[in-house]
Amino acid sequence: MVSQILFIAITLAAIALFSYNVKKVIRNIRFGRAVDRSDQPQKRLMTMLKVAFGQTKMFFRPIPAVLHLIVYAGFVIINIEVLEIMIDGIFGTHRVFGGLGILYDVLIGSFEFLALGVWLACAIFLIRRNILKLKRFSGVEMKRWPRSDANYILITEILLMTAFLLLNAADSKLQTMGVGHYTLAGAFPISQFLQDLLPNTEAGLIAIERGCWWFHIIGIFAFLNYLPYSKHFHIIFAFPNTYFSNLEPKGEFTNMQSVTNEVKAMLDPSFTPPEAAPGRFGAKDVNDLTWVNLMNAYTCTECGRCTSVCPANITGKLLSPRKIMMDTRDRMEEVGRSLDKAGKGFDDGKSLIDDYITREEIWACTSCNACTQACPINIDPLAIITDLRRYAVMEESQSPTSISTMLGNIENNGAPWKYSPADRFNWAKED
Amino acid sequence: MSAQLNFEVPTMAEMIAKGEEPEILFWVGCAGSYDERAQKTTRDICKILHHVGLKYAVLGTEESCTGDPAKRAGNEFLFQMQAMTNIEVLNGYNIKKIVTGCPHCFNTIKNEYPGLGGNYEVIHHTQLIQQLIDEGKLKAEGGESFKGKKITYHDPCYLGRGNDVYEAPRKALEALDAQLVEMKRCKTNGLCCGAGGAQMFKEPEKGNKDINIERIEEALETQPQIIAASCPFCMTMLSDGVKMKDQDQNVKVLDIAEITVRANGL
């Protein structure tokens, strides 16, 4: 009875804490400007099913794709087991689904294979990061915390899977010994090999079984509450992120409506622009970006596929699309924290541009879309880079000198070079 | 200047004066108009249009920058000024269909003009060439033979990833019976030449290599006789790269329009 109450209390606390943090995350995303992504619901759903659920873009790199798929399948399917743990925990039952007979054996048996698969995949991931030191996982933005974050996630998953398998091993050993309520239920194709490692005493086995059971479920709750602080948030955000991702051709940049109104008024004096909401042109800080840009930042799992294909980064420039996303998230969280502390309207005097992302980075971009193509969950760093450039050029008139010259040429001659418009057709003339 | 035209290139103004309407407008673009290397491609596109008897016209001096480099550089004002002025000219001539000689013009007119009132059917010149081959109007005969020649094709970002056009340029090359060899990074994974996003007009940021060198090294790994391009900016970057690598005697960088013209002896 005590353990049931304890279990319910822990569960409620975990859910409450998670809801509290998610609310903050949603508030932070709402710092962003409005953008309508409610069109084409069917196409959006298909994109989400294909890209997030089906992980199609992952398979561009087959080895991590297969390993990731195992962890993903393990995560989704082993959750059925968590359902049983929840029921057992609340009602004080033991293996409540055991009555399913052979079906239960199949379920538990397949969970064990998956658990082993997840264990091995995470171990390989750790080796790739820490021993093989794959280039993709390094870079200026991969400081101590992002590296630790990745390792914490992998180690936690290994511990959870170990607990799950040990729990089964102890349980099945107790079952064969015919102890108390440990009635025969489940098949244990993997954990049977762990039985020999366990003690033979009833008390020892029960201690291990209970210990692992509690560790497993508390571990899951702890992991859930770790998500909002971690790159691992993608397990949730991958779905809305792909659903609301850009469906237009990648080459197309948005036309800014605020500019359209002003340009129309300039070209046609009889045009009266609609009352425009005051705001900046482009983005100086996170609240100038759209909520989709900000959701992108929470979704980023820092895998570095974008940076590894970025022509600027490959050739040693400072720009790294992954850093753009990580900076955006860090800045957004900083703004959120200072709002929590100092209340609405507080200005900490910092901004996304300069304090996080430098001019050198944004001007190194070739807008080639390699990063958006490479992202397995349709994150768009280019949209952020473009908005930062818009701010620099339109609000501050700051750009590299040669860019200013090019813009001046277009304005005066209708071409990015200093040629006379009268000579534009000379290519066809005999000389 | 090589290969002058032996026919007049019709302008929209002349067509309208004669009471005629073209089937298609050829949007030349700034590079195609002013850049000496790109002018060759421009003339070759005209030769193709003239050869197949397609009724076409150009805007001539009425054409102006689409605004693409301004937009990528963040100057949305200047972009929209250019766009709206161009749209006024295009709509004034009642233009329905446009072929461009540049993927950047193609992308901008096709994707970014509709929201500002410019709705046209826009194709890139490699798509036109592919269509003409499919229709049997263009054959790879009567000119230089490319049979068995090793050609590698560089995907321009704004044609490939930007607009998912990967096949048309390759089909135009396949028609030559040439040996098409792909670079390691091609199609969706193609590496930029380094010119996009207004980089063409500025010095690169500090790094350890120029992007066009990284790309040309990869292209040269395929040991091609020809590197095929379909963008005037890629053309500049790739040609410079080949020169830097002292390979300009062995490897030619040619636009698909130029290759087509040579194969057909136009």
XYZ file of C-alpha atoms in Angstrom:
697
model
C 0.000 0.000 0.000
C 2.790 2.414 0.942
C 4.584 1.644 -2.273
C 1.405 2.260 -4.270
C 0.944 5.692 -2.707
C 4.610 6.459 -3.231
C 4.345 5.373 -6.847
C 1.274 7.523 -7.512
C 2.931 10.506 -5.827
C 6.089 10.168 -7.902
C 4.064 9.789 -11.084
C 1.974 12.871 -10.393
C 5.033 14.894 -9.432
C 6.842 13.868 -12.610
C 3.879 14.774 -14.798
C 3.335 18.082 -12.986
C 6.965 19.110 -13.300
C 7.020 18.151 -16.966
C 3.835 20.128 -17.704
C 5.273 23.137 -15.895
C 8.434 23.065 -17.994
C 6.615 22.389 -21.251
C 4.395 25.401 -20.594
C 7.530 27.520 -20.331
C 8.868 26.076 -23.548
C 5.619 26.854 -25.326
C 5.695 30.373 -23.904
C 9.227 30.784 -25.235
C 8.209 29.579 -28.686
C 5.417 32.138 -28.590
C 8.006 34.912 -28.381
C 8.150 34.381 -32.118
C 6.241 36.266 -34.760
C 3.111 34.797 -36.296
C 3.383 32.785 -39.478
C 0.552 30.808 -40.989
C 1.304 27.135 -41.444
C -2.248 25.854 -41.344
C -2.485 25.302 -45.111
C -2.430 21.893 -46.861
C -3.123 19.749 -43.781
C -2.991 16.523 -45.772
C 0.393 17.247 -47.272
C 1.627 18.282 -43.845
C 0.401 15.073 -42.280
C 2.103 13.039 -45.002
C 5.341 14.972 -44.488
C 5.201 14.259 -40.767
C 4.477 10.572 -41.273
C 7.252 10.197 -43.820
C 9.957 12.351 -42.311
C 9.376 12.072 -38.551
C 7.578 8.768 -38.141
C 9.179 7.011 -41.111
C 12.595 8.672 -40.655
C 13.105 8.706 -44.420
C 15.702 11.466 -44.401
C 17.821 9.592 -41.863
C 18.569 6.891 -44.420
C 20.811 9.171 -46.384
C 23.413 7.901 -43.917
C 22.524 4.224 -43.504
C 24.671 3.199 -40.511
C 23.422 5.753 -37.991
C 19.963 5.394 -39.542
C 19.724 1.685 -38.682
C 21.108 2.212 -35.185
C 18.771 5.138 -34.613
C 15.823 3.131 -35.897
C 16.523 0.411 -33.326
C 16.620 2.932 -30.479
C 13.498 4.633 -31.822
C 11.581 1.346 -32.203
C 12.761 0.334 -28.750
C 11.552 3.602 -27.311
C 8.125 3.406 -28.939
C 7.469 -0.307 -28.384
C 8.911 -0.695 -24.917
C 6.435 1.988 -23.886
C 3.787 -0.744 -23.943
C 5.752 -2.274 -21.107
C 5.701 1.069 -19.305
C 1.912 0.919 -19.448
C 2.036 -2.373 -17.553
C 4.472 -0.909 -15.056
C 2.105 2.006 -14.496
C -0.870 -0.280 -13.839
C 1.174 -2.561 -11.580
C 2.486 0.458 -9.730
C -0.896 2.003 -9.111
C -2.847 -1.143 -8.257
C -0.087 -3.132 -6.648
C -0.494 -5.956 -9.158
C 2.344 -7.939 -10.658
C 2.649 -8.343 -14.438
C -1.002 -7.523 -14.913
C -0.894 -8.369 -18.631
C 0.448 -11.852 -17.801
C -3.035 -13.200 -18.373
C -2.581 -12.652 -22.095
C -0.670 -15.942 -22.141
C 1.274 -16.628 -25.309
C 0.738 -13.093 -26.575
C 2.401 -11.812 -23.411
C 5.317 -14.155 -23.988
C 5.717 -12.763 -27.491
C 5.512 -9.190 -26.236
C 8.010 -9.586 -23.417
C 10.248 -11.683 -25.628
C 10.357 -9.050 -28.343
C 10.888 -6.276 -25.785
C 13.947 -8.151 -24.616
C 15.381 -8.337 -28.128
C 14.680 -4.644 -28.574
C 16.209 -3.820 -25.211
C 19.383 -5.623 -26.206
C 19.292 -3.828 -29.563
C 18.926 -0.430 -27.884
C 21.706 -1.298 -25.439
C 24.083 -2.198 -28.263
C 23.081 0.741 -30.472
C 23.658 3.203 -27.635
C 27.007 1.600 -26.879
C 28.007 2.023 -30.533
C 26.795 5.623 -30.453
C 28.976 6.260 -27.403
C 31.955 4.723 -29.189
C 31.325 6.869 -32.281
C 31.206 10.012 -30.175
C 33.922 9.391 -27.615
C 36.382 6.919 -29.092
C 36.102 7.224 -32.877
C 35.413 10.956 -32.376
C 33.472 11.400 -35.619
C 34.076 14.844 -37.061
C 30.360 15.563 -37.239
C 30.191 15.639 -33.442
C 32.847 18.302 -33.013
C 32.942 21.995 -33.855
C 33.090 25.325 -32.040
C 29.514 24.988 -30.840
C 30.057 21.482 -29.436
C 31.231 22.717 -26.064
C 31.143 20.812 -22.834
C 27.397 20.817 -22.242
C 26.274 19.586 -25.681
C 28.858 16.808 -25.531
C 27.817 15.802 -22.014
C 24.154 16.035 -22.945
C 24.625 13.458 -25.700
C 26.544 11.145 -23.386
C 24.026 11.483 -20.547
C 21.236 10.473 -22.899
C 23.079 7.424 -24.173
C 24.247 6.307 -20.723
C 20.744 6.740 -19.303
C 19.285 4.611 -22.061
C 21.872 1.922 -21.436
C 21.104 1.987 -17.702
C 17.364 1.818 -18.332
C 17.748 -1.148 -20.648
C 20.084 -2.865 -18.181
C 17.532 -2.383 -15.430
C 14.793 -3.747 -17.653
C 16.752 -6.887 -18.478
C 17.938 -7.448 -14.877
C 14.387 -6.974 -13.674
C 13.220 -9.671 -16.037
C 16.083 -11.985 -15.087
C 15.320 -11.682 -11.374
C 11.599 -11.981 -11.989
C 11.863 -15.097 -14.112
C 14.229 -16.681 -11.589
C 11.696 -15.982 -8.839
C 8.974 -17.388 -11.082
C 10.798 -20.699 -11.551
C 11.496 -20.817 -7.818
C 7.757 -20.433 -7.305
C 8.029 -17.511 -4.925
C 4.853 -15.789 -3.727
C 3.017 -13.757 -6.367
C 5.744 -14.320 -8.988
C 3.500 -16.502 -11.127
C 4.826 -17.811 -14.438
C 4.390 -15.116 -17.077
C 6.479 -13.952 -20.032
C 9.295 -15.346 -22.113
C 12.842 -14.209 -21.447
C 15.039 -14.985 -24.447
C 17.761 -12.499 -23.486
C 17.570 -12.064 -19.725
C 17.735 -15.831 -19.111
C 21.476 -15.518 -19.703
C 21.739 -13.029 -16.862
C 20.146 -15.360 -14.319
C 23.452 -16.970 -13.412
C 24.855 -13.607 -12.412
C 22.122 -13.145 -9.830
C 22.047 -14.500 -6.273
C 20.042 -17.599 -5.508
C 18.400 -16.308 -2.371
C 14.786 -15.273 -2.449
C 15.405 -12.035 -0.567
C 18.313 -11.066 -2.767
C 16.335 -11.686 -5.919
C 13.322 -9.743 -4.677
C 15.603 -6.852 -3.753
C 17.060 -6.830 -7.277
C 13.680 -7.224 -8.924
C 12.102 -4.395 -6.907
C 15.198 -2.230 -7.152
C 15.334 -2.520 -10.929
C 11.601 -1.989 -11.212
C 11.783 1.267 -9.282
C 14.972 2.347 -11.004
C 13.423 1.698 -14.407
C 10.259 3.691 -13.816
C 11.893 6.526 -11.870
C 14.548 6.622 -14.555
C 11.874 7.075 -17.201
C 10.264 9.898 -15.242
C 13.608 11.568 -14.691
C 14.389 11.238 -18.385
C 11.024 12.781 -19.250
C 11.884 15.793 -17.135
C 15.348 15.995 -18.585
C 13.920 16.509 -22.091
C 13.181 20.244 -21.785
C 16.831 20.879 -20.942
C 18.232 18.589 -23.572
C 18.706 18.085 -27.273
C 16.698 14.921 -26.686
C 13.529 17.031 -26.887
C 13.449 16.025 -30.543
C 11.631 12.809 -29.638
C 8.567 15.002 -29.128
C 9.246 18.038 -31.294
C 10.210 16.082 -34.409
C 6.511 15.553 -35.042
C 5.121 19.116 -34.910
C 8.355 20.370 -36.443
C 7.945 18.300 -39.583
C 4.206 18.946 -39.679
C 4.740 22.702 -39.698
C 7.829 22.623 -41.909
C 8.161 24.650 -45.099
C 6.367 22.964 -48.018
C 7.395 25.476 -50.683
C 10.407 24.952 -52.962
C 13.594 25.413 -50.967
C 14.805 28.139 -53.321
C 11.824 30.330 -52.504
C 12.358 32.953 -49.811
C 9.324 34.536 -48.221
C 8.189 37.906 -49.514
C 7.900 40.279 -46.581
C 4.389 41.700 -46.526
C 5.449 44.747 -44.509
C 7.867 45.633 -47.300
C 5.308 44.954 -50.023
C 2.997 47.555 -48.520
C 5.719 50.170 -48.399
C 6.992 49.449 -51.892
C 3.457 49.576 -53.297
C 2.923 52.926 -51.641
C 6.173 54.199 -53.149
C 5.360 53.038 -56.670
C 1.718 54.014 -56.567
C 0.894 57.147 -54.544
C -2.816 56.299 -54.597
C -2.154 53.058 -52.656
C -2.847 53.354 -48.947
C -1.103 50.614 -47.015
C -3.107 48.825 -44.324
C -2.282 49.808 -40.765
C 0.958 47.921 -40.204
C 1.969 46.495 -36.863
C 5.121 48.256 -35.746
C 8.081 45.977 -35.902
C 11.541 45.522 -37.240
C 12.553 44.501 -40.699
C 14.356 41.241 -40.237
C 15.568 39.805 -36.960
C 17.792 41.319 -34.339
C 16.673 39.021 -31.562
C 14.644 35.847 -31.072
C 11.317 37.666 -30.789
C 11.814 38.965 -34.354
C 11.966 35.404 -35.644
C 8.843 33.333 -36.293
C 7.531 30.709 -33.891
C 8.514 28.081 -36.473
C 12.160 29.245 -36.316
C 11.993 29.006 -32.524
C 10.336 25.589 -32.534
C 13.105 24.511 -34.926
C 15.617 25.496 -32.253
C 13.978 23.309 -29.582
C 13.770 20.455 -32.081
C 17.440 20.464 -33.058
C 19.234 17.361 -31.849
C 22.658 18.775 -32.671
C 23.538 15.849 -34.942
C 25.575 18.140 -37.193
C 24.378 16.768 -40.525
C 23.734 20.384 -41.578
C 27.176 21.612 -40.624
C 28.902 18.639 -42.215
C 27.462 19.556 -45.631
C 27.714 23.348 -45.312
C 30.125 24.604 -48.005
C 31.201 27.499 -45.792
C 31.928 25.236 -42.836
C 33.670 22.607 -44.956
C 36.092 25.265 -46.191
C 36.933 26.502 -42.710
C 34.611 29.470 -42.335
C 33.076 30.302 -38.988
C 29.515 29.575 -40.096
C 27.924 26.411 -38.753
C 24.183 25.943 -39.294
C 24.024 23.793 -36.158
C 25.443 26.678 -34.146
C 22.751 28.976 -35.570
C 20.094 26.648 -34.146
C 21.862 26.146 -30.802
C 22.445 29.882 -30.381
C 18.803 30.575 -31.126
C 17.718 28.113 -28.441
C 20.242 29.405 -25.906
C 19.190 32.987 -26.491
C 15.487 32.093 -26.342
C 16.014 30.338 -23.018
C 18.020 33.262 -21.728
C 15.208 35.649 -22.636
C 12.746 33.276 -20.951
C 14.801 33.173 -17.747
C 15.160 36.929 -17.536
C 11.409 37.281 -18.065
C 10.844 34.860 -15.191
C 13.146 36.897 -12.989
C 12.484 40.482 -13.954
C 8.998 40.349 -15.409
C 7.582 41.382 -18.747
C 9.209 44.142 -20.767
C 12.636 43.580 -19.296
C 15.487 44.242 -21.687
C 18.790 42.611 -20.872
C 20.547 44.662 -23.539
C 21.624 41.582 -25.442
C 20.507 40.259 -28.804
C 20.771 37.151 -30.961
C 22.903 39.000 -33.482
C 26.367 39.977 -32.192
C 25.944 38.501 -28.690
C 25.376 35.015 -30.076
C 25.657 34.952 -33.861
C 28.339 37.115 -35.437
C 28.182 39.047 -38.698
C 31.024 36.963 -40.033
C 28.847 33.876 -39.708
C 25.769 35.234 -41.432
C 27.696 36.677 -44.369
C 29.480 33.393 -45.053
C 26.249 31.647 -46.087
C 25.781 30.799 -49.778
C 22.057 30.082 -49.262
C 22.652 26.743 -50.990
C 20.110 24.862 -48.864
C 22.463 21.950 -48.192
C 21.688 22.339 -44.464
C 17.910 22.247 -44.854
C 18.204 19.284 -47.194
C 20.416 17.399 -44.744
C 18.281 17.949 -41.646
C 16.448 14.703 -40.842
C 13.569 16.652 -39.279
C 13.261 19.652 -41.627
C 14.895 22.360 -39.531
C 15.629 25.533 -41.496
C 18.746 27.440 -40.354
C 18.741 29.416 -43.615
C 15.512 31.195 -42.673
C 17.180 32.537 -39.525
C 20.346 33.576 -41.370
C 18.234 35.424 -43.937
C 16.288 37.307 -41.277
C 19.507 38.326 -39.535
C 20.845 39.641 -42.848
C 17.601 41.524 -43.410
C 18.013 43.239 -40.066
C 21.652 44.121 -40.769
C 20.896 45.512 -44.225
C 17.490 47.128 -43.825
C 17.576 48.376 -40.230
C 21.260 49.122 -39.827
C 22.487 49.540 -43.407
C 25.400 47.346 -42.397
C 26.827 44.887 -44.858
C 30.247 44.064 -46.286
C 31.368 46.936 -48.528
C 31.218 44.858 -51.688
C 27.634 43.889 -50.879
C 26.692 47.557 -50.434
C 28.315 48.290 -53.797
C 26.375 45.459 -55.427
C 23.101 46.725 -53.925
C 23.897 50.241 -55.101
C 24.505 48.959 -58.605
C 21.165 47.183 -58.721
C 19.460 50.302 -57.464
C 21.135 52.586 -60.004
C 21.805 50.373 -63.026
C 19.430 47.442 -62.645
C 22.353 45.028 -62.497
C 24.665 43.922 -59.688
C 27.672 45.227 -61.654
C 28.467 48.733 -62.701
C 27.237 48.539 -66.282
C 24.912 50.890 -68.062
C 21.373 49.621 -68.659
C 21.755 50.978 -72.199
C 24.413 48.302 -72.816
C 22.260 45.454 -71.626
C 21.438 44.197 -75.094
C 24.963 44.537 -76.531
C 25.493 40.774 -76.391
C 23.329 40.380 -79.470
C 24.945 43.131 -81.502
C 27.579 42.618 -84.162
C 30.810 44.397 -83.400
C 34.082 37.592 -79.155
C 33.279 34.264 -80.554
C 30.369 32.979 -82.495
C 28.367 36.046 -83.363
C 24.790 35.573 -84.341
C 23.792 35.483 -87.988
C 20.222 36.414 -87.198
C 18.460 39.221 -85.376
C 17.318 38.617 -81.823
C 13.754 39.922 -81.630
C 12.787 42.191 -78.754
C 9.349 42.411 -77.205
C 9.044 46.034 -78.272
C 9.614 45.084 -81.912
C 7.182 42.171 -81.723
C 4.427 44.299 -80.259
C 5.077 46.984 -82.889
C 4.512 44.307 -85.542
C 1.382 43.171 -83.733
C 2.881 39.794 -82.879
C 3.132 37.804 -79.679
C 5.955 35.428 -78.862
C 5.353 31.915 -77.602
C 8.051 32.341 -75.036
C 10.065 35.155 -73.517
C 13.775 34.521 -73.045
C 14.823 36.159 -69.761
C 18.548 36.687 -70.223
C 19.563 37.870 -66.758
C 22.364 40.227 -65.715
C 25.190 37.720 -66.036
C 23.908 36.575 -69.409
C 23.740 40.183 -70.538
C 27.026 41.593 -69.243
C 29.409 38.795 -68.327
C 31.508 37.943 -71.384
C 31.614 34.234 -70.689
C 27.894 34.076 -69.965
C 27.098 36.085 -73.102
C 28.276 33.097 -75.129
C 25.703 30.930 -73.411
C 23.064 33.588 -74.011
C 23.802 33.624 -77.735
C 23.753 29.838 -77.782
C 20.343 29.741 -76.167
C 19.163 32.128 -78.906
C 20.679 29.846 -81.530
C 18.700 26.934 -80.141
C 15.469 28.956 -80.055
C 16.114 30.211 -83.578
C 17.053 26.744 -84.859
C 13.901 25.022 -83.660
C 11.754 27.874 -84.952
C 10.256 28.766 -81.608
C 8.719 32.226 -81.673
C 10.631 33.997 -78.930
C 11.669 37.457 -77.854
C 13.888 39.133 -75.286
C 13.255 42.308 -73.317
C 16.576 43.812 -74.404
C 17.268 47.042 -72.550
C 13.886 46.812 -70.843
C 15.106 43.897 -68.759
C 16.440 44.611 -65.280
C 17.867 42.568 -62.423
C 15.233 40.210 -60.938
C 16.355 41.340 -57.501
C 17.677 37.914 -56.524
C 21.060 39.018 -55.152
C 19.383 41.854 -53.251
C 16.913 39.451 -51.667
C 19.577 36.896 -50.677
C 21.672 39.721 -49.245
C 18.746 40.804 -47.088
C 17.571 43.895 -48.959
C 13.921 43.006 -49.360
C 13.045 46.590 -50.315
C 15.313 46.626 -53.293
C 14.194 43.141 -54.281
C 10.537 44.069 -54.251
C 11.199 47.334 -56.090
C 12.965 45.378 -58.831
C 10.328 42.660 -58.822
C 7.373 44.985 -59.087
C 9.006 47.037 -61.826
C 9.802 43.896 -63.810
C 6.327 42.489 -63.243
C 4.842 45.689 -64.601
C 6.908 45.297 -67.792
C 6.128 41.580 -68.123
C 2.406 41.992 -67.473
C 2.350 44.982 -69.818
C 3.552 42.679 -72.599
C 1.099 40.019 -71.506
C 3.872 37.457 -71.014
C 2.693 33.914 -70.282
C 5.773 31.774 -70.590
C 9.404 32.493 -69.725
C 12.636 30.612 -70.226
C 15.607 31.808 -68.223
C 19.318 31.377 -68.800
C 20.062 31.410 -65.083
C 18.789 29.298 -62.173
C 18.646 32.359 -59.908
C 16.380 34.293 -62.272
C 14.414 31.071 -62.770
C 13.870 30.577 -59.045
C 13.007 34.194 -58.354
C 10.511 34.666 -61.189
C 8.967 31.229 -60.719
C 8.624 31.260 -56.932
C 8.849 34.792 -55.648
C 7.098 36.839 -58.329
C 3.641 35.195 -58.065
C 3.100 36.652 -54.581
C 3.778 40.109 -56.026
C 1.427 39.765 -58.967
C 3.647 38.093 -61.564
C 2.270 34.740 -62.638
C 4.070 33.010 -65.492
C 5.034 29.550 -66.553
C 8.780 29.602 -65.966
C 11.308 27.066 -67.172
C 15.074 26.945 -67.078
C 16.921 26.611 -70.366
C 18.002 23.034 -69.567
C 14.335 22.105 -69.213
C 13.601 23.701 -72.576
C 16.465 21.757 -74.158
C 15.183 18.536 -72.639
C 11.665 19.226 -73.946
C 13.017 19.974 -77.433
C 14.993 16.731 -77.380
C 11.924 14.807 -76.217
C 9.867 16.365 -79.010
C 12.527 15.399 -81.532
C 13.206 19.006 -82.468
C 16.770 18.834 -81.218
C 19.035 15.934 -81.981
C 22.628 15.444 -81.047
C 23.798 15.324 -84.629
C 25.281 17.503 -87.322
C 28.009 18.879 -85.110
C 30.752 17.947 -82.744
C 30.546 14.387 -81.460
C 30.483 13.961 -77.712
C 30.206 10.204 -77.971
C 32.069 8.540 -75.131
C 33.378 11.818 -73.770
C 33.562 11.992 -70.016
C 31.257 14.710 -68.732
C 30.469 15.528 -65.137
C 27.537 17.763 -64.322
C 27.553 20.280 -61.493
C 24.095 20.890 -59.985
C 23.403 24.588 -59.361
C 21.800 24.947 -55.919
C 18.865 27.012 -57.129
C 18.013 24.550 -59.889
C 18.676 21.337 -57.932
C 17.879 21.573 -54.245
C 16.113 24.889 -54.717
C 13.618 23.583 -57.262
C 14.187 19.842 -57.585
C 15.355 20.004 -61.196
C 17.927 17.231 -61.434
C 16.879 15.209 -64.453
C 16.422 17.723 -67.286
C 20.093 18.749 -67.507
C 21.209 15.136 -67.259
C 18.784 14.054 -70.000
C 20.193 16.766 -72.252
C 23.648 15.287 -71.674
C 22.533 11.680 -72.060
C 21.218 12.540 -75.516
C 24.841 13.121 -76.537
C 25.755 9.509 -75.963
C 28.490 10.857 -73.706
C 29.764 9.159 -70.596
C 28.109 10.933 -67.721
C 30.100 10.563 -64.507
C 28.710 11.822 -61.214
C 30.732 13.577 -58.565
C 30.612 12.172 -55.034
C 28.390 15.020 -53.960
C 25.689 15.356 -56.593
C 21.965 15.949 -56.954
C 20.347 16.574 -53.527
C 23.788 16.352 -51.955
C 25.493 18.577 -54.524
C 28.112 20.995 -53.218
C 27.593 24.681 -53.912
C 30.097 26.379 -56.259
C 30.419 29.155 -53.682
C 28.651 31.942 -55.560
C 25.100 31.765 -54.180
C 23.509 33.954 -51.548
C 25.226 37.044 -53.008
C 28.696 35.513 -52.377
C 29.425 36.134 -56.062
C 29.768 39.823 -55.294
C 32.020 39.716 -52.267
C 35.239 38.257 -50.969
C 34.778 35.057 -48.981
C 35.062 35.137 -45.196
C 38.241 33.887 -43.584
C 38.657 30.148 -43.974
C 41.160 27.573 -45.116
C 39.986 27.128 -48.688
C 37.759 28.667 -51.326
C 34.527 26.781 -51.943
C 35.048 26.633 -55.708
C 38.419 24.953 -55.166
C 36.821 22.323 -52.920
C 34.251 21.741 -55.652
C 36.654 21.695 -58.567
C 38.902 19.184 -56.811
C 35.920 16.899 -56.531
C 34.983 17.473 -60.159
C 38.533 16.735 -61.310
C 38.526 13.474 -59.339
C 36.072 12.136 -61.908
C 38.722 12.861 -64.582
C 36.296 14.583 -66.891
C 36.943 16.100 -70.298
C 34.048 18.462 -69.763
C 32.481 19.915 -66.658
C 28.914 20.813 -67.540
C 27.276 23.802 -65.901
C 23.861 25.377 -66.226
C 24.308 28.602 -64.277
C 26.433 31.630 -65.209
C 27.675 32.018 -61.636
C 28.674 28.369 -61.339
C 30.359 28.871 -64.729
C 32.540 31.643 -63.321
C 33.402 29.761 -60.142
C 34.143 26.478 -61.915
C 36.163 28.104 -64.705
C 38.224 29.999 -62.130
C 38.726 26.780 -60.209
C 39.921 24.878 -63.269
C 42.357 27.693 -64.030
C 43.661 27.754 -60.463
C 44.317 24.040 -60.766
C 46.111 24.575 -64.094
C 43.718 22.238 -65.816
C 42.108 24.660 -68.256
C 43.980 23.081 -71.166
C 42.594 19.615 -70.424
C 39.174 20.267 -68.972
C 36.524 22.525 -70.482
C 33.748 24.067 -68.464
C 30.730 24.415 -70.736
C 27.111 25.313 -70.263
C 24.597 22.688 -71.373
C 23.304 25.164 -73.963
C 26.805 25.463 -75.417
C 27.237 21.709 -75.511
C 23.864 21.347 -77.229
C 24.758 23.975 -79.815
C 28.067 22.276 -80.554
C 26.481 18.829 -80.823
C 23.947 20.158 -83.296
C 26.433 22.224 -85.251
C 24.399 25.396 -84.845
